[in-house]
Amino acid sequence: MNDMGLVVVGAAGRMGQTLIRTIHAMPGVRLAGAVERAGSAHVGHDAGELAGLGKLGVAITDDPLPAFAKADGVLDFTAPAATTEFAGYAAQARIVHVIGTTGCSAGDEAKIAAAARHATIVKSGNMSLGVNLLAVLVEQAAQALGPEDFDIEILEMHHRHKVDAPSGTALLLGEAAATGRGISLGEHSARARDGHTGVREDGAIGFASLRGGSVVGDHSVILAGTGERITLSHQAEDRAIFARGAVKAALWARGRKPGLYSMRDVLGLSRAG
Ligand SMILES: NC(=O)C1=CN([C@@H]2O[C@H](COP(=O)(O)OP(=O)(O)OC[C@H]3O[C@@H](n4cnc5c(N)ncnc54)[C@H](OP(=O)(O)O)[C@@H]3O)[C@@H](O)[C@H]2O)C=CC1
Ligand SMILES: O=C(O)C1=N[C@H](C(=O)O)C[C@H](O)C1
């Protein structure tokens, strides 16, 4: 089979540049296009030069549709408004859409699910192998250690530029804990505490977010019992772990029937029985 042609949208971003370098380094894929928003100073420049690779002969464009028409897939780590728009275009072009963007609203998720009727979409709040394995462990721990004995709190820290909270990963880990407990995260999460909060609500899954410096992404799931505490954690040291996962997801999705898939589908990580 030919190398899979991938378009990177948000090509000038932190993840966009990492994706361009990762595509260049991985077998089975090639950079087919690079997209930035209209008005970006990067439009017209070579994507390889922007990513520190030297000239690749792929100019950054602000016109996604012609780029998608010549590609097999799109890697999208941008922003919710852009991602919902790209989902429509990817469905139109019938190409794979790998979505790493976080901070999507319920309305955004509905638009993405609608696009997945025509496109093969892989979406995850975290594309790394480590975090997706951690989610399996969290699900198992939450199932084994019930709410009468253990409280679950999720702590995350990210760089000063991050715009959404809790992180997509924290929510993914919260979903895993809720699944393990057989409850709905929406009905059992404590998202912010300030002032006179009263005592902790029984069975709640709590979230706390820290922002600062250049932290790539730290996550801890704390199961706090009386007299003992278990902490399951992951530290991302390099954005390449997310980019490699995204490329792996695109290759996995190629030729697969339309639908909305997760990284756990891609990695074959089973759910707790
Ligand atoms: N799932 C995962 O594994 C991971 C997810 N992420 C998520 O990925 C997203 C991006 O993160 P990061 O790279 O750090 O952010 P950046 O802000 O560095 O990059 C986002 C890029 O997308 C561009 N962009 C925004 N809107 C459009 C548009 N309409 N058309 C084209 N380009 C657009 C931005 O341009 P401009 O600057 O002009 O707005 C920017 O270049 C976040 O939601 C983050 O949480 C990050 C890492 C891993
Ligand atoms: O914005 C980031 O940087 C990251 N975002 C993702 C998230 O919201 O969890 C994944 C990773 O932690 C980095």
Short mmCIF file of C-alpha atoms and ligand atoms in Angstrom, two decimals:
data_model
loop_
_atom_site.label_atom_id
_atom_site.label_comp_id
_atom_site.label_asym_id
_atom_site.label_seq_id
_atom_site.Cartn_x
_atom_site.Cartn_y
_atom_site.Cartn_z
CA MET A 1 0.00 0.00 0.00
CA ASN A 2 1.14 3.59 -0.67
CA ASP A 3 2.31 5.71 2.22
CA MET A 4 -0.69 7.34 3.91
CA GLY A 5 -0.90 11.05 3.01
CA LEU A 6 -1.64 13.11 6.12
CA VAL A 7 -2.64 16.76 6.46
CA VAL A 8 -1.66 18.53 9.68
CA VAL A 9 -4.13 21.26 10.65
CA GLY A 10 -2.94 23.84 13.17
CA ALA A 11 0.49 23.23 11.61
CA ALA A 12 2.21 26.10 13.40
CA GLY A 13 1.04 25.07 16.87
CA ARG A 14 2.99 23.17 19.54
CA MET A 15 1.42 19.87 18.47
CA GLY A 16 1.30 20.83 14.78
CA GLN A 17 5.08 21.20 14.58
CA THR A 18 5.62 18.00 16.58
CA LEU A 19 3.28 16.15 14.20
CA ILE A 20 5.20 17.36 11.15
CA ARG A 21 8.49 16.10 12.66
CA THR A 22 6.87 12.79 13.67
CA ILE A 23 5.36 12.16 10.21
CA HIS A 24 8.79 12.85 8.72
CA ALA A 25 10.38 10.27 11.05
CA MET A 26 7.78 7.47 10.87
CA PRO A 27 7.47 4.84 8.13
CA GLY A 28 4.20 4.39 6.19
CA VAL A 29 3.14 8.05 6.24
CA ARG A 30 3.96 11.27 4.38
CA LEU A 31 3.06 14.92 4.89
CA ALA A 32 0.36 15.68 2.29
CA GLY A 33 -0.61 19.16 3.49
CA ALA A 34 -0.36 21.71 6.28
CA VAL A 35 -3.16 24.10 7.24
CA GLU A 36 -3.26 27.23 9.40
CA ARG A 37 -6.00 29.76 9.97
CA ALA A 38 -6.64 32.55 7.46
CA GLY A 39 -4.51 35.57 8.34
CA SER A 40 -1.79 33.50 10.02
CA ALA A 41 1.72 34.82 9.32
CA HIS A 42 2.76 31.23 8.53
CA VAL A 43 0.54 30.83 5.44
CA GLY A 44 2.69 30.35 2.30
CA HIS A 45 5.77 29.23 4.26
CA ASP A 46 7.21 25.73 3.97
CA ALA A 47 5.88 23.38 6.69
CA GLY A 48 9.22 21.57 7.02
CA GLU A 49 11.14 24.79 7.59
CA LEU A 50 8.65 25.83 10.29
CA ALA A 51 9.17 22.49 12.06
CA GLY A 52 12.97 22.76 11.86
CA LEU A 53 13.39 20.05 9.20
CA GLY A 54 14.39 22.19 6.26
CA LYS A 55 12.34 22.51 3.06
CA LEU A 56 9.80 19.68 2.50
CA GLY A 57 8.02 21.28 -0.46
CA VAL A 58 4.69 21.50 1.42
CA ALA A 59 3.46 25.09 1.69
CA ILE A 60 1.15 26.02 4.58
CA THR A 61 -2.30 26.90 3.27
CA ASP A 62 -5.43 28.46 4.79
CA ASP A 63 -7.72 26.50 2.45
CA PRO A 64 -8.41 23.07 4.00
CA LEU A 65 -10.74 21.49 1.40
CA PRO A 66 -8.27 21.22 -1.53
CA ALA A 67 -5.65 19.88 0.93
CA PHE A 68 -8.09 17.26 2.30
CA ALA A 69 -9.11 16.23 -1.24
CA LYS A 70 -5.53 15.11 -1.96
CA ALA A 71 -5.00 13.27 1.35
CA ASP A 72 -5.94 10.05 3.16
CA GLY A 73 -6.23 11.55 6.63
CA VAL A 74 -6.04 14.67 8.79
CA LEU A 75 -4.34 15.07 12.17
CA ASP A 76 -6.13 17.73 14.18
CA PHE A 77 -4.85 19.26 17.42
CA THR A 78 -6.37 22.73 17.15
CA ALA A 79 -9.38 24.23 18.97
CA PRO A 80 -13.02 23.08 19.30
CA ALA A 81 -14.50 25.54 16.74
CA ALA A 82 -11.88 24.59 14.17
CA THR A 83 -12.20 20.86 14.85
CA THR A 84 -15.97 20.79 14.28
CA GLU A 85 -15.44 22.61 10.99
CA PHE A 86 -12.66 20.21 9.94
CA ALA A 87 -14.87 17.23 10.87
CA GLY A 88 -17.41 18.37 8.26
CA TYR A 89 -14.70 18.76 5.60
CA ALA A 90 -13.09 15.38 6.42
CA ALA A 91 -16.50 13.69 6.15
CA GLN A 92 -17.05 15.41 2.79
CA ALA A 93 -13.65 14.20 1.55
CA ARG A 94 -14.26 10.73 3.12
CA ILE A 95 -10.86 10.73 4.83
CA VAL A 96 -9.71 9.65 8.28
CA HIS A 97 -9.90 12.35 10.96
CA VAL A 98 -7.74 11.96 14.08
CA ILE A 99 -8.85 14.45 16.74
CA GLY A 100 -6.68 15.35 19.73
CA THR A 101 -8.34 18.70 20.42
CA THR A 102 -9.69 19.04 23.98
CA GLY A 103 -12.21 21.37 25.59
CA CYS A 104 -15.09 20.41 23.27
CA SER A 105 -18.62 21.21 24.50
CA ALA A 106 -21.54 18.76 24.33
CA GLY A 107 -22.67 20.59 21.17
CA ASP A 108 -19.21 20.15 19.58
CA GLU A 109 -19.24 16.43 20.48
CA ALA A 110 -22.65 16.07 18.79
CA LYS A 111 -21.30 17.65 15.57
CA ILE A 112 -18.29 15.31 15.63
CA ALA A 113 -20.58 12.29 16.18
CA ALA A 114 -22.68 13.42 13.19
CA ALA A 115 -19.56 13.67 11.00
CA ALA A 116 -18.59 10.14 12.10
CA ARG A 117 -21.56 8.81 10.15
CA HIS A 118 -19.48 9.45 7.00
CA ALA A 119 -15.91 9.66 8.24
CA THR A 120 -13.68 7.36 10.25
CA ILE A 121 -12.81 9.44 13.31
CA VAL A 122 -10.45 8.57 16.15
CA LYS A 123 -10.81 11.01 19.04
CA SER A 124 -9.06 10.96 22.40
CA GLY A 125 -8.14 13.46 25.10
CA ASN A 126 -4.75 11.75 25.17
CA MET A 127 -3.09 9.82 22.34
CA SER A 128 -0.22 8.34 24.37
CA LEU A 129 0.10 4.63 25.08
CA GLY A 130 0.95 5.33 28.73
CA VAL A 131 -2.17 7.34 29.55
CA ASN A 132 -4.47 4.88 27.80
CA LEU A 133 -2.94 2.02 29.80
CA LEU A 134 -3.32 4.16 32.93
CA ALA A 135 -7.04 4.53 32.13
CA VAL A 136 -7.41 0.72 32.15
CA LEU A 137 -5.67 0.56 35.55
CA VAL A 138 -7.85 3.37 36.92
CA GLU A 139 -11.00 1.57 35.77
CA GLN A 140 -9.84 -1.62 37.51
CA ALA A 141 -8.84 0.19 40.72
CA ALA A 142 -12.13 2.12 40.85
CA GLN A 143 -14.06 -1.12 40.40
CA ALA A 144 -12.08 -2.92 43.12
CA LEU A 145 -12.10 -0.07 45.66
CA GLY A 146 -15.68 1.05 46.23
CA PRO A 147 -16.93 4.55 47.16
CA GLU A 148 -17.71 3.51 50.74
CA ASP A 149 -13.95 3.04 51.37
CA PHE A 150 -12.09 5.15 48.78
CA ASP A 151 -12.56 8.70 47.44
CA ILE A 152 -11.26 9.47 43.93
CA GLU A 153 -9.51 12.77 43.13
CA ILE A 154 -7.83 13.65 39.83
CA LEU A 155 -5.01 16.19 39.73
CA GLU A 156 -3.46 17.58 36.55
CA MET A 157 -0.76 20.14 35.76
CA HIS A 158 0.00 21.71 32.38
CA HIS A 159 2.03 24.55 30.84
CA ARG A 160 0.95 28.18 31.20
CA HIS A 161 -0.51 28.35 27.63
CA LYS A 162 -3.22 25.71 28.10
CA VAL A 163 -6.71 27.19 27.69
CA ASP A 164 -9.09 24.44 28.90
CA ALA A 165 -9.63 22.81 32.30
CA PRO A 166 -9.92 20.12 33.46
CA SER A 167 -7.64 18.67 30.80
CA GLY A 168 -9.02 16.20 28.27
CA THR A 169 -6.88 13.55 29.91
CA ALA A 170 -8.26 14.28 33.38
CA LEU A 171 -11.78 13.87 31.98
CA LEU A 172 -10.77 10.64 30.19
CA LEU A 173 -9.39 9.28 33.48
CA GLY A 174 -12.54 10.47 35.28
CA GLU A 175 -14.66 8.57 32.73
CA ALA A 176 -12.54 5.47 33.34
CA ALA A 177 -13.06 5.77 37.10
CA ALA A 178 -16.80 6.32 36.64
CA THR A 179 -17.04 3.29 34.33
CA GLY A 180 -15.22 1.20 36.94
CA ARG A 181 -17.73 2.34 39.55
CA GLY A 182 -20.72 1.89 37.20
CA ILE A 183 -21.77 5.55 37.59
CA SER A 184 -22.18 8.56 35.29
CA LEU A 185 -19.28 11.04 35.51
CA GLY A 186 -21.63 13.93 34.67
CA GLU A 187 -23.72 13.19 37.75
CA HIS A 188 -20.82 12.53 40.12
CA SER A 189 -18.05 15.02 39.37
CA ALA A 190 -16.82 17.83 41.64
CA ARG A 191 -15.17 20.28 39.23
CA ALA A 192 -14.27 23.21 41.48
CA ARG A 193 -13.96 23.85 45.21
CA ASP A 194 -13.66 27.29 46.76
CA GLY A 195 -14.82 28.85 50.00
CA HIS A 196 -17.10 26.98 52.43
CA THR A 197 -17.69 23.87 50.36
CA GLY A 198 -19.17 21.61 53.02
CA VAL A 199 -17.92 18.06 53.41
CA ARG A 200 -16.99 15.93 50.42
CA GLU A 201 -19.96 14.48 48.60
CA ASP A 202 -20.12 10.65 48.85
CA GLY A 203 -19.01 8.95 45.62
CA ALA A 204 -17.88 12.19 43.92
CA ILE A 205 -14.94 12.16 41.50
CA GLY A 206 -13.01 15.38 42.16
CA PHE A 207 -10.87 17.40 39.74
CA ALA A 208 -8.10 19.93 40.38
CA SER A 209 -6.05 21.80 37.74
CA LEU A 210 -2.67 23.52 38.04
CA ARG A 211 -1.11 25.71 35.32
CA GLY A 212 2.46 26.95 35.02
CA GLY A 213 5.75 26.95 33.15
CA SER A 214 6.40 24.42 30.40
CA VAL A 215 4.87 21.26 31.92
CA VAL A 216 3.90 18.98 29.00
CA GLY A 217 1.23 17.12 31.01
CA ASP A 218 1.15 15.51 34.49
CA HIS A 219 -1.84 13.50 35.72
CA SER A 220 -2.49 11.70 39.01
CA VAL A 221 -5.52 9.72 40.06
CA ILE A 222 -5.59 9.49 43.84
CA LEU A 223 -7.71 6.85 45.58
CA ALA A 224 -7.87 8.05 49.17
CA GLY A 225 -9.04 5.67 51.87
CA THR A 226 -8.94 5.85 55.64
CA GLY A 227 -5.32 5.27 56.63
CA GLU A 228 -4.02 4.57 53.12
CA ARG A 229 -3.79 6.19 49.68
CA ILE A 230 -3.05 4.86 46.21
CA THR A 231 -1.76 7.20 43.48
CA LEU A 232 -1.73 6.19 39.83
CA SER A 233 0.13 8.71 37.73
CA HIS A 234 1.65 9.59 34.36
CA GLN A 235 4.12 12.30 33.36
CA ALA A 236 4.41 13.29 29.72
CA GLU A 237 7.97 14.47 29.02
CA ASP A 238 7.75 15.01 25.26
CA ARG A 239 4.83 15.89 22.93
CA ALA A 240 6.17 13.25 20.50
CA ILE A 241 4.29 10.59 22.54
CA PHE A 242 0.98 12.21 21.49
CA ALA A 243 2.11 12.67 17.88
CA ARG A 244 3.25 9.05 17.51
CA GLY A 245 -0.11 7.92 18.92
CA ALA A 246 -1.96 10.13 16.42
CA VAL A 247 -0.02 8.70 13.45
CA LYS A 248 -0.64 5.18 14.76
CA ALA A 249 -4.36 6.00 15.02
CA ALA A 250 -4.46 7.26 11.41
CA LEU A 251 -2.78 4.11 10.10
CA TRP A 252 -5.18 1.94 12.17
CA ALA A 253 -8.22 3.85 10.87
CA ARG A 254 -7.25 3.69 7.19
CA GLY A 255 -9.81 1.53 5.33
CA ARG A 256 -11.94 1.03 8.47
CA LYS A 257 -15.68 1.72 8.27
CA PRO A 258 -16.99 5.16 9.34
CA GLY A 259 -17.53 5.61 13.06
CA LEU A 260 -16.21 7.31 16.18
CA TYR A 261 -13.32 5.35 17.69
CA SER A 262 -11.09 5.88 20.74
CA MET A 263 -7.39 5.34 21.37
CA ARG A 264 -8.32 2.31 23.44
CA ASP A 265 -9.81 0.81 20.25
CA VAL A 266 -6.59 1.60 18.38
CA LEU A 267 -4.34 0.15 21.07
CA GLY A 268 -6.56 -2.87 21.74
CA LEU A 269 -6.75 -2.08 25.46
CA SER A 270 -9.72 -3.93 26.90
CA ARG A 271 -12.18 -2.58 29.42
CA ALA A 272 -12.45 -4.02 32.96
CA GLY A 273 -14.74 -7.09 32.99
N1 LIG B 1 -5.17 14.42 22.72
C1 LIG B 1 -3.86 14.60 22.96
O1 LIG B 1 -3.06 13.64 23.06
C2 LIG B 1 -3.34 16.00 23.05
C3 LIG B 1 -4.20 17.04 22.89
N2 LIG B 1 -3.75 18.33 22.86
C4 LIG B 1 -4.75 19.34 22.55
O2 LIG B 1 -4.48 19.83 21.24
C5 LIG B 1 -4.91 21.18 21.13
C6 LIG B 1 -3.77 22.05 20.61
O3 LIG B 1 -2.74 22.08 21.56
P1 LIG B 1 -1.39 22.92 21.27
O4 LIG B 1 -0.71 22.40 20.05
O5 LIG B 1 -0.64 22.95 22.55
O6 LIG B 1 -2.00 24.37 20.98
P2 LIG B 1 -1.45 25.54 20.04
O7 LIG B 1 -2.24 26.76 20.39
O8 LIG B 1 0.03 25.59 20.12
O9 LIG B 1 -1.83 25.05 18.56
C7 LIG B 1 -3.10 25.10 18.01
C8 LIG B 1 -2.92 25.56 16.57
O10 LIG B 1 -4.16 25.45 15.88
C9 LIG B 1 -4.34 26.65 15.13
N3 LIG B 1 -5.72 26.90 14.77
C10 LIG B 1 -6.73 27.31 15.56
N4 LIG B 1 -7.86 27.47 14.83
C11 LIG B 1 -7.54 27.13 13.56
C12 LIG B 1 -8.27 27.09 12.33
N5 LIG B 1 -9.55 27.44 12.27
N6 LIG B 1 -7.63 26.70 11.22
C13 LIG B 1 -6.34 26.33 11.25
N7 LIG B 1 -5.59 26.35 12.38
C14 LIG B 1 -6.19 26.74 13.51
C15 LIG B 1 -3.76 27.72 16.03
O11 LIG B 1 -3.55 28.92 15.33
P3 LIG B 1 -3.61 30.32 16.16
O12 LIG B 1 -2.43 30.28 17.07
O13 LIG B 1 -3.55 31.34 15.08
O14 LIG B 1 -4.90 30.31 16.92
C16 LIG B 1 -2.48 27.02 16.49
O15 LIG B 1 -1.45 27.15 15.53
C17 LIG B 1 -5.43 21.56 22.52
O16 LIG B 1 -6.84 21.36 22.57
C18 LIG B 1 -4.74 20.54 23.43
O17 LIG B 1 -5.40 20.33 24.64
C19 LIG B 1 -2.44 18.63 23.03
C20 LIG B 1 -1.54 17.63 23.23
C21 LIG B 1 -1.90 16.22 23.25
O1 LIG B 2 -2.88 21.08 26.07
C1 LIG B 2 -1.96 20.24 26.22
O2 LIG B 2 -0.78 20.53 26.17
C2 LIG B 2 -2.36 18.84 26.45
N1 LIG B 2 -3.62 18.54 26.31
C3 LIG B 2 -4.21 17.27 26.45
C4 LIG B 2 -5.20 17.31 27.60
O3 LIG B 2 -6.00 18.26 27.68
O4 LIG B 2 -5.22 16.38 28.41
C5 LIG B 2 -3.21 16.15 26.51
C6 LIG B 2 -1.91 16.47 27.17
O5 LIG B 2 -2.04 16.36 28.55
C7 LIG B 2 -1.35 17.81 26.74
#
